[in-house]
PDB file of C-alpha atoms in Angstrom:
ATOM      1  CA  MET A   1       0.000   0.000   0.000  1.00 61.00           C
ATOM      2  CA  GLU A   2       1.534   3.268  -1.148  1.00 69.00           C
ATOM      3  CA  ARG A   3       1.353   6.117   1.357  1.00 80.00           C
ATOM      4  CA  GLU A   4       2.728   9.616   1.118  1.00 89.00           C
ATOM      5  CA  LYS A   5       6.020  10.146   2.929  1.00 95.00           C
ATOM      6  CA  VAL A   6       6.068  12.419   5.967  1.00 95.00           C
ATOM      7  CA  ASN A   7       8.616  15.226   6.442  1.00 95.00           C
ATOM      8  CA  VAL A   8       9.423  15.848  10.097  1.00 95.00           C
ATOM      9  CA  ILE A   9      11.820  18.813  10.440  1.00 94.00           C
ATOM     10  CA  GLY A  10      13.750  17.821   7.338  1.00 94.00           C
ATOM     11  CA  ILE A  11      13.864  14.044   7.745  1.00 96.00           C
ATOM     12  CA  VAL A  12      11.499  12.257   5.380  1.00 97.00           C
ATOM     13  CA  PHE A  13       9.916   9.153   6.920  1.00 97.00           C
ATOM     14  CA  ASP A  14       8.432   6.231   5.031  1.00 97.00           C
ATOM     15  CA  ASN A  15       4.828   5.778   6.079  1.00 97.00           C
ATOM     16  CA  TYR A  16       4.306   2.027   6.486  1.00 97.00           C
ATOM     17  CA  THR A  17       3.497  -0.558   9.134  1.00 96.00           C
ATOM     18  CA  LYS A  18       6.111  -3.000  10.385  1.00 97.00           C
ATOM     19  CA  LYS A  19       4.492  -5.769   8.333  1.00 96.00           C
ATOM     20  CA  GLU A  20       4.678  -3.638   5.175  1.00 97.00           C
ATOM     21  CA  PHE A  21       8.335  -2.719   5.769  1.00 97.00           C
ATOM     22  CA  ILE A  22       9.207  -6.418   6.119  1.00 98.00           C
ATOM     23  CA  GLN A  23       7.366  -7.210   2.890  1.00 97.00           C
ATOM     24  CA  PHE A  24       9.338  -4.546   0.996  1.00 97.00           C
ATOM     25  CA  PHE A  25      12.647  -5.711   2.486  1.00 97.00           C
ATOM     26  CA  LEU A  26      12.017  -9.329   1.485  1.00 97.00           C
ATOM     27  CA  GLU A  27      11.155  -8.266  -2.063  1.00 97.00           C
ATOM     28  CA  ARG A  28      14.453  -6.383  -2.292  1.00 97.00           C
ATOM     29  CA  ILE A  29      16.379  -9.354  -0.877  1.00 97.00           C
ATOM     30  CA  ASN A  30      14.805 -11.615  -3.510  1.00 97.00           C
ATOM     31  CA  LYS A  31      15.826  -9.139  -6.216  1.00 97.00           C
ATOM     32  CA  LYS A  32      19.348  -8.937  -4.715  1.00 96.00           C
ATOM     33  CA  GLU A  33      19.010  -5.166  -4.295  1.00 97.00           C
ATOM     34  CA  LYS A  34      21.118  -3.356  -1.716  1.00 97.00           C
ATOM     35  CA  THR A  35      19.050  -1.511   0.872  1.00 98.00           C
ATOM     36  CA  PHE A  36      19.949   1.077   3.518  1.00 98.00           C
ATOM     37  CA  VAL A  37      17.494   1.170   6.437  1.00 98.00           C
ATOM     38  CA  VAL A  38      17.591   3.914   9.093  1.00 98.00           C
ATOM     39  CA  THR A  39      15.445   3.626  12.209  1.00 97.00           C
ATOM     40  CA  ALA A  40      15.205   7.244  13.335  1.00 96.00           C
ATOM     41  CA  ASN A  41      14.060   8.587  16.693  1.00 93.00           C
ATOM     42  CA  PRO A  42      13.976  12.275  17.782  1.00 93.00           C
ATOM     43  CA  GLU A  43      17.595  12.100  18.936  1.00 93.00           C
ATOM     44  CA  ILE A  44      18.773  10.977  15.493  1.00 95.00           C
ATOM     45  CA  VAL A  45      16.562  13.568  13.771  1.00 95.00           C
ATOM     46  CA  MET A  46      18.009  16.385  15.889  1.00 94.00           C
ATOM     47  CA  PHE A  47      21.580  15.176  15.334  1.00 94.00           C
ATOM     48  CA  ALA A  48      20.993  15.106  11.566  1.00 96.00           C
ATOM     49  CA  LYS A  49      19.479  18.594  11.688  1.00 93.00           C
ATOM     50  CA  ASN A  50      22.646  19.971  13.269  1.00 92.00           C
ATOM     51  CA  ASN A  51      25.159  17.842  11.361  1.00 96.00           C
ATOM     52  CA  PRO A  52      25.129  18.369   7.565  1.00 96.00           C
ATOM     53  CA  PHE A  53      27.388  15.372   6.858  1.00 97.00           C
ATOM     54  CA  TYR A  54      25.145  12.998   8.807  1.00 97.00           C
ATOM     55  CA  TYR A  55      22.044  14.555   7.258  1.00 97.00           C
ATOM     56  CA  LYS A  56      23.404  13.732   3.770  1.00 97.00           C
ATOM     57  CA  ILE A  57      23.943  10.139   4.853  1.00 97.00           C
ATOM     58  CA  ILE A  58      20.369   9.814   6.145  1.00 97.00           C
ATOM     59  CA  LYS A  59      19.116  11.248   2.839  1.00 96.00           C
ATOM     60  CA  LYS A  60      20.805   8.296   1.071  1.00 95.00           C
ATOM     61  CA  ALA A  61      18.701   5.752   2.966  1.00 97.00           C
ATOM     62  CA  ASN A  62      16.228   3.668   0.992  1.00 97.00           C
ATOM     63  CA  TYR A  63      13.905   3.580   3.989  1.00 98.00           C
ATOM     64  CA  VAL A  64      13.651   5.828   7.048  1.00 98.00           C
ATOM     65  CA  VAL A  65      11.595   4.077   9.711  1.00 98.00           C
ATOM     66  CA  PRO A  66       9.788   5.986  12.517  1.00 97.00           C
ATOM     67  CA  ASP A  67      11.378   4.572  15.666  1.00 93.00           C
ATOM     68  CA  GLY A  68      10.339   6.615  18.689  1.00 84.00           C
ATOM     69  CA  VAL A  69       7.012   7.847  19.981  1.00 88.00           C
ATOM     70  CA  GLY A  70       8.298  11.420  19.627  1.00 90.00           C
ATOM     71  CA  VAL A  71       8.405  11.034  15.848  1.00 94.00           C
ATOM     72  CA  ILE A  72       4.842   9.690  15.836  1.00 94.00           C
ATOM     73  CA  LYS A  73       3.609  12.593  18.002  1.00 92.00           C
ATOM     74  CA  GLY A  74       5.522  15.077  15.852  1.00 93.00           C
ATOM     75  CA  ALA A  75       3.914  13.791  12.653  1.00 94.00           C
ATOM     76  CA  GLN A  76       0.486  14.022  14.295  1.00 94.00           C
ATOM     77  CA  LEU A  77       1.123  17.626  15.322  1.00 92.00           C
ATOM     78  CA  LEU A  78       2.023  18.414  11.713  1.00 92.00           C
ATOM     79  CA  GLY A  79      -1.251  16.936  10.510  1.00 92.00           C
ATOM     80  CA  SER A  80       0.512  14.104   8.637  1.00 93.00           C
ATOM     81  CA  PRO A  81       0.148  11.034  10.866  1.00 94.00           C
ATOM     82  CA  LEU A  82       2.386   8.021  10.332  1.00 96.00           C
ATOM     83  CA  ALA A  83       0.900   4.506  10.083  1.00 94.00           C
ATOM     84  CA  GLU A  84       2.519   3.309  13.306  1.00 95.00           C
ATOM     85  CA  ARG A  85       5.652   3.408  15.402  1.00 94.00           C
ATOM     86  CA  VAL A  86       8.127   0.736  14.287  1.00 96.00           C
ATOM     87  CA  PRO A  87      10.752   0.132  17.004  1.00 94.00           C
ATOM     88  CA  GLY A  88      14.107  -0.849  15.563  1.00 95.00           C
ATOM     89  CA  PHE A  89      14.466  -3.814  17.919  1.00 95.00           C
ATOM     90  CA  GLU A  90      11.088  -5.229  16.862  1.00 95.00           C
ATOM     91  CA  LEU A  91      11.962  -4.700  13.206  1.00 97.00           C
ATOM     92  CA  MET A  92      15.198  -6.620  13.746  1.00 98.00           C
ATOM     93  CA  LEU A  93      13.313  -9.515  15.393  1.00 97.00           C
ATOM     94  CA  ALA A  94      10.819  -9.591  12.521  1.00 98.00           C
ATOM     95  CA  LEU A  95      13.686  -9.736  10.022  1.00 98.00           C
ATOM     96  CA  LEU A  96      15.328 -12.545  12.007  1.00 98.00           C
ATOM     97  CA  GLN A  97      12.074 -14.490  11.881  1.00 98.00           C
ATOM     98  CA  GLU A  98      11.849 -14.069   8.107  1.00 98.00           C
ATOM     99  CA  ALA A  99      15.534 -14.913   7.737  1.00 98.00           C
ATOM    100  CA  ASN A 100      14.844 -18.142   9.599  1.00 98.00           C
ATOM    101  CA  LEU A 101      11.859 -19.014   7.390  1.00 98.00           C
ATOM    102  CA  ASN A 102      13.826 -18.282   4.227  1.00 97.00           C
ATOM    103  CA  GLN A 103      17.214 -19.587   5.418  1.00 98.00           C
ATOM    104  CA  LEU A 104      18.900 -16.253   4.730  1.00 98.00           C
ATOM    105  CA  ARG A 105      22.500 -15.305   5.435  1.00 98.00           C
ATOM    106  CA  VAL A 106      22.864 -12.787   8.304  1.00 98.00           C
ATOM    107  CA  TYR A 107      25.968 -10.934   9.530  1.00 98.00           C
ATOM    108  CA  PHE A 108      26.205  -9.320  12.983  1.00 98.00           C
ATOM    109  CA  LEU A 109      28.572  -6.370  13.410  1.00 98.00           C
ATOM    110  CA  GLY A 110      29.119  -4.348  16.564  1.00 97.00           C
ATOM    111  CA  ALA A 111      29.087  -4.308  20.373  1.00 97.00           C
ATOM    112  CA  LYS A 112      31.734  -5.913  22.600  1.00 96.00           C
ATOM    113  CA  GLN A 113      33.150  -9.299  21.608  1.00 97.00           C
ATOM    114  CA  GLU A 114      31.419 -11.173  24.423  1.00 97.00           C
ATOM    115  CA  VAL A 115      28.104  -9.434  23.656  1.00 97.00           C
ATOM    116  CA  VAL A 116      28.053 -10.181  19.929  1.00 98.00           C
ATOM    117  CA  GLU A 117      29.120 -13.789  20.632  1.00 98.00           C
ATOM    118  CA  LYS A 118      26.216 -14.251  23.078  1.00 97.00           C
ATOM    119  CA  ALA A 119      23.803 -12.548  20.673  1.00 97.00           C
ATOM    120  CA  VAL A 120      24.820 -14.890  17.835  1.00 98.00           C
ATOM    121  CA  ALA A 121      24.547 -17.917  20.142  1.00 97.00           C
ATOM    122  CA  GLN A 122      21.000 -16.853  21.063  1.00 97.00           C
ATOM    123  CA  VAL A 123      20.101 -16.387  17.397  1.00 97.00           C
ATOM    124  CA  ARG A 124      21.398 -19.896  16.625  1.00 97.00           C
ATOM    125  CA  LYS A 125      19.150 -21.233  19.387  1.00 97.00           C
ATOM    126  CA  ASP A 126      16.003 -19.238  18.534  1.00 97.00           C
ATOM    127  CA  TYR A 127      16.367 -19.218  14.734  1.00 98.00           C
ATOM    128  CA  PRO A 128      18.157 -22.457  13.820  1.00 98.00           C
ATOM    129  CA  LEU A 129      17.590 -22.175  10.053  1.00 98.00           C
ATOM    130  CA  ILE A 130      19.365 -18.814   9.753  1.00 98.00           C
ATOM    131  CA  GLN A 131      22.736 -19.074   8.054  1.00 98.00           C
ATOM    132  CA  ILE A 132      25.156 -17.083  10.215  1.00 98.00           C
ATOM    133  CA  ALA A 133      27.334 -15.409   7.585  1.00 98.00           C
ATOM    134  CA  GLY A 134      29.657 -14.115  10.292  1.00 98.00           C
ATOM    135  CA  TYR A 135      30.082 -11.689  13.168  1.00 98.00           C
ATOM    136  CA  HIS A 136      32.593  -9.175  14.498  1.00 98.00           C
ATOM    137  CA  ASP A 137      32.774  -6.797  17.439  1.00 97.00           C
ATOM    138  CA  GLY A 138      32.470  -3.040  16.981  1.00 96.00           C
ATOM    139  CA  TYR A 139      36.073  -2.192  17.823  1.00 95.00           C
ATOM    140  CA  PHE A 140      37.656  -1.387  14.487  1.00 95.00           C
ATOM    141  CA  ASP A 141      38.650   1.699  12.513  1.00 93.00           C
ATOM    142  CA  LEU A 142      35.657   2.897  10.518  1.00 91.00           C
ATOM    143  CA  LYS A 143      38.020   4.028   7.754  1.00 86.00           C
ATOM    144  CA  ASP A 144      39.540   0.550   7.431  1.00 87.00           C
ATOM    145  CA  LYS A 145      38.213  -1.023   4.234  1.00 92.00           C
ATOM    146  CA  LYS A 146      39.265  -4.484   5.448  1.00 95.00           C
ATOM    147  CA  MET A 147      36.123  -4.731   7.568  1.00 96.00           C
ATOM    148  CA  ILE A 148      33.932  -3.843   4.604  1.00 97.00           C
ATOM    149  CA  ASN A 149      35.697  -6.405   2.427  1.00 97.00           C
ATOM    150  CA  GLU A 150      35.415  -9.062   5.134  1.00 97.00           C
ATOM    151  CA  VAL A 151      31.657  -8.617   5.520  1.00 97.00           C
ATOM    152  CA  GLN A 152      30.994  -8.387   1.777  1.00 97.00           C
ATOM    153  CA  GLY A 153      33.026 -11.536   1.269  1.00 97.00           C
ATOM    154  CA  THR A 154      30.492 -13.528   3.289  1.00 98.00           C
ATOM    155  CA  GLN A 155      27.701 -12.579   0.823  1.00 97.00           C
ATOM    156  CA  PRO A 156      25.134 -11.653   3.512  1.00 98.00           C
ATOM    157  CA  ASP A 157      21.473 -11.037   2.770  1.00 98.00           C
ATOM    158  CA  ILE A 158      21.134  -8.958   5.941  1.00 98.00           C
ATOM    159  CA  VAL A 159      23.723  -7.057   7.997  1.00 98.00           C
ATOM    160  CA  PHE A 160      22.780  -5.744  11.442  1.00 98.00           C
ATOM    161  CA  VAL A 161      25.179  -2.977  12.492  1.00 98.00           C
ATOM    162  CA  ALA A 162      25.282  -2.204  16.221  1.00 97.00           C
ATOM    163  CA  LEU A 163      27.757   0.665  16.421  1.00 97.00           C
ATOM    164  CA  GLY A 164      25.347   3.321  17.680  1.00 94.00           C
ATOM    165  CA  PHE A 165      24.568   6.429  15.671  1.00 95.00           C
ATOM    166  CA  PRO A 166      26.163   8.208  13.842  1.00 96.00           C
ATOM    167  CA  LYS A 167      28.912   5.577  13.429  1.00 97.00           C
ATOM    168  CA  GLN A 168      26.652   2.784  12.202  1.00 97.00           C
ATOM    169  CA  GLU A 169      25.071   4.900   9.457  1.00 98.00           C
ATOM    170  CA  LYS A 170      28.466   6.253   8.378  1.00 97.00           C
ATOM    171  CA  TRP A 171      29.835   2.708   8.081  1.00 98.00           C
ATOM    172  CA  ILE A 172      26.755   1.448   6.217  1.00 98.00           C
ATOM    173  CA  SER A 173      27.042   4.342   3.760  1.00 97.00           C
ATOM    174  CA  GLN A 174      30.659   3.351   3.006  1.00 96.00           C
ATOM    175  CA  TYR A 175      29.753  -0.333   2.741  1.00 97.00           C
ATOM    176  CA  LEU A 176      27.003   0.285   0.211  1.00 96.00           C
ATOM    177  CA  GLU A 177      29.353   2.154  -2.121  1.00 95.00           C
ATOM    178  CA  THR A 178      30.800  -1.199  -3.229  1.00 95.00           C
ATOM    179  CA  ALA A 179      28.167  -3.742  -2.090  1.00 96.00           C
ATOM    180  CA  GLU A 180      26.199  -5.762  -4.621  1.00 94.00           C
ATOM    181  CA  LYS A 181      23.274  -6.681  -2.366  1.00 97.00           C
ATOM    182  CA  GLY A 182      21.968  -6.867   1.188  1.00 97.00           C
ATOM    183  CA  ILE A 183      19.696  -5.180   3.731  1.00 98.00           C
ATOM    184  CA  LEU A 184      21.831  -3.053   6.062  1.00 98.00           C
ATOM    185  CA  MET A 185      20.284  -1.621   9.201  1.00 98.00           C
ATOM    186  CA  GLY A 186      21.732   0.170  12.214  1.00 97.00           C
ATOM    187  CA  VAL A 187      20.425  -1.400  15.421  1.00 97.00           C
ATOM    188  CA  GLY A 188      22.147   0.595  18.169  1.00 93.00           C
ATOM    189  CA  GLY A 189      22.270  -1.357  21.443  1.00 91.00           C
ATOM    190  CA  SER A 190      20.028  -4.194  20.254  1.00 93.00           C
ATOM    191  CA  PHE A 191      22.739  -6.847  20.605  1.00 96.00           C
ATOM    192  CA  ASP A 192      22.808  -6.167  24.359  1.00 93.00           C
ATOM    193  CA  VAL A 193      19.122  -7.093  24.571  1.00 92.00           C
ATOM    194  CA  LEU A 194      19.431  -9.961  22.099  1.00 93.00           C
ATOM    195  CA  SER A 195      22.306 -11.435  24.121  1.00 88.00           C
ATOM    196  CA  GLY A 196      20.451 -11.123  27.422  1.00 80.00           C
ATOM    197  CA  ASN A 197      22.953  -8.605  28.816  1.00 63.00           C
ATOM    198  CA  ALA A 198      20.224  -5.967  28.995  1.00 60.00           C
ATOM    199  CA  ARG A 199      16.463  -6.149  29.405  1.00 60.00           C
ATOM    200  CA  ARG A 200      13.944  -4.436  27.231  1.00 53.00           C
ATOM    201  CA  ALA A 201      11.330  -2.328  29.018  1.00 51.00           C
ATOM    202  CA  PRO A 202       8.461  -4.239  30.702  1.00 59.00           C
ATOM    203  CA  LYS A 203       5.159  -4.572  28.839  1.00 62.00           C
ATOM    204  CA  PHE A 204       3.527  -1.662  30.704  1.00 55.00           C
ATOM    205  CA  PHE A 205       6.146   0.804  29.431  1.00 51.00           C
ATOM    206  CA  LEU A 206       5.964  -0.610  25.892  1.00 51.00           C
ATOM    207  CA  ASP A 207       2.162  -0.524  25.795  1.00 56.00           C
ATOM    208  CA  HIS A 208       2.090   3.111  26.939  1.00 49.00           C
ATOM    209  CA  ASN A 209       4.907   4.236  24.598  1.00 55.00           C
ATOM    210  CA  ILE A 210       7.150   5.278  27.488  1.00 50.00           C
ATOM    211  CA  GLU A 211      10.035   2.906  26.896  1.00 55.00           C
ATOM    212  CA  TRP A 212      12.257   6.013  26.933  1.00 49.00           C
ATOM    213  CA  PHE A 213      11.220   6.656  30.557  1.00 46.00           C
ATOM    214  CA  TYR A 214      12.161   3.123  31.582  1.00 47.00           C
ATOM    215  CA  ARG A 215      15.582   3.578  29.988  1.00 52.00           C
ATOM    216  CA  LEU A 216      15.998   6.835  31.888  1.00 47.00           C
ATOM    217  CA  LEU A 217      15.108   5.119  35.182  1.00 47.00           C
ATOM    218  CA  LYS A 218      17.656   2.384  34.489  1.00 54.00           C
ATOM    219  CA  GLN A 219      20.317   4.806  33.197  1.00 53.00           C
ATOM    220  CA  PRO A 220      19.973   8.309  34.720  1.00 58.00           C
ATOM    221  CA  SER A 221      23.104   9.262  32.742  1.00 50.00           C
ATOM    222  CA  ARG A 222      20.876   9.299  29.641  1.00 49.00           C
ATOM    223  CA  PHE A 223      19.166  12.484  30.891  1.00 45.00           C
ATOM    224  CA  GLY A 224      21.328  14.734  28.698  1.00 52.00           C
ATOM    225  CA  ARG A 225      20.481  12.674  25.617  1.00 57.00           C
ATOM    226  CA  MET A 226      16.785  12.762  26.488  1.00 56.00           C
ATOM    227  CA  MET A 227      16.827  16.547  26.228  1.00 63.00           C
ATOM    228  CA  ALA A 228      16.766  16.047  22.460  1.00 67.00           C
ATOM    229  CA  LEU A 229      13.035  15.289  22.751  1.00 73.00           C
ATOM    230  CA  PRO A 230      11.860  18.720  23.989  1.00 76.00           C
ATOM    231  CA  ARG A 231      14.164  20.413  21.452  1.00 83.00           C
ATOM    232  CA  PHE A 232      12.684  18.169  18.782  1.00 81.00           C
ATOM    233  CA  LEU A 233       9.123  19.164  19.715  1.00 80.00           C
ATOM    234  CA  VAL A 234      10.051  22.854  19.619  1.00 81.00           C
ATOM    235  CA  GLU A 235      11.328  22.376  16.054  1.00 83.00           C
ATOM    236  CA  VAL A 236       8.124  20.526  15.125  1.00 87.00           C
ATOM    237  CA  TYR A 237       6.031  23.457  16.364  1.00 75.00           C
ATOM    238  CA  LYS A 238       8.218  25.833  14.347  1.00 82.00           C
ATOM    239  CA  GLN A 239       7.635  23.704  11.234  1.00 85.00           C
ATOM    240  CA  LYS A 240       3.897  23.712  11.918  1.00 79.00           C
ATOM    241  CA  ILE A 241       3.850  27.511  12.163  1.00 81.00           C
ATOM    242  CA  ARG A 242       5.851  27.878   8.937  1.00 80.00           C
ATOM    243  CA  THR A 243       3.508  25.613   6.977  1.00 78.00           C
ATOM    244  CA  LYS A 244       0.476  27.649   8.097  1.00 69.00           C
ATOM    245  CA  ARG A 245       1.860  30.856   6.615  1.00 56.00           C
TER     246      ARG A 245
END
């Protein structure tokens, strides 16, 4: 189902449900098309707004997914509601499920060595038909082409990159310059949850779209990062005023 894209303070979001995104990704995998997926929350949007180089990278993405209730609320305020919030972690799990059904090749890049090893072990247990193309920790020079060559050499259908933004998107952008195929998606700290080293928010917080608050309770040091949300909403209101003129 084709829906009009939604511009939220300069970042253009694709307006689909999680199920629809997965359908599009599988079609591109079958066609051996390379695909850059960005899951953007208010923090990423604000960083892109203030960082021209990163903004150009986001503009290269084939799909920009609305990850974060702030993005959903912002789109509503602008009178252009998005279909639904699509958390990056849930999108990753949905892709893993499809990779298992279709016996796809998946590469895992990022996090600490012990974390990525545990994450891969859990994937082998939960999704036994996935072909693990390979894995590597996130401690390497982003400018080193050897890592790109190593991953491409495994011919992955999907690459999950857990370097945190903006590093993961910068690396994906470089990778896709020479890649022939593959879905590449930045997944932030998802390997920590996948490995069992960290817990996702309880159901109450997820159901009420306040997962961010749970993270803040668990990690008070995130308070500075959370300030991106009020700044984001201020920019949304500015955009709303401009469009009314």
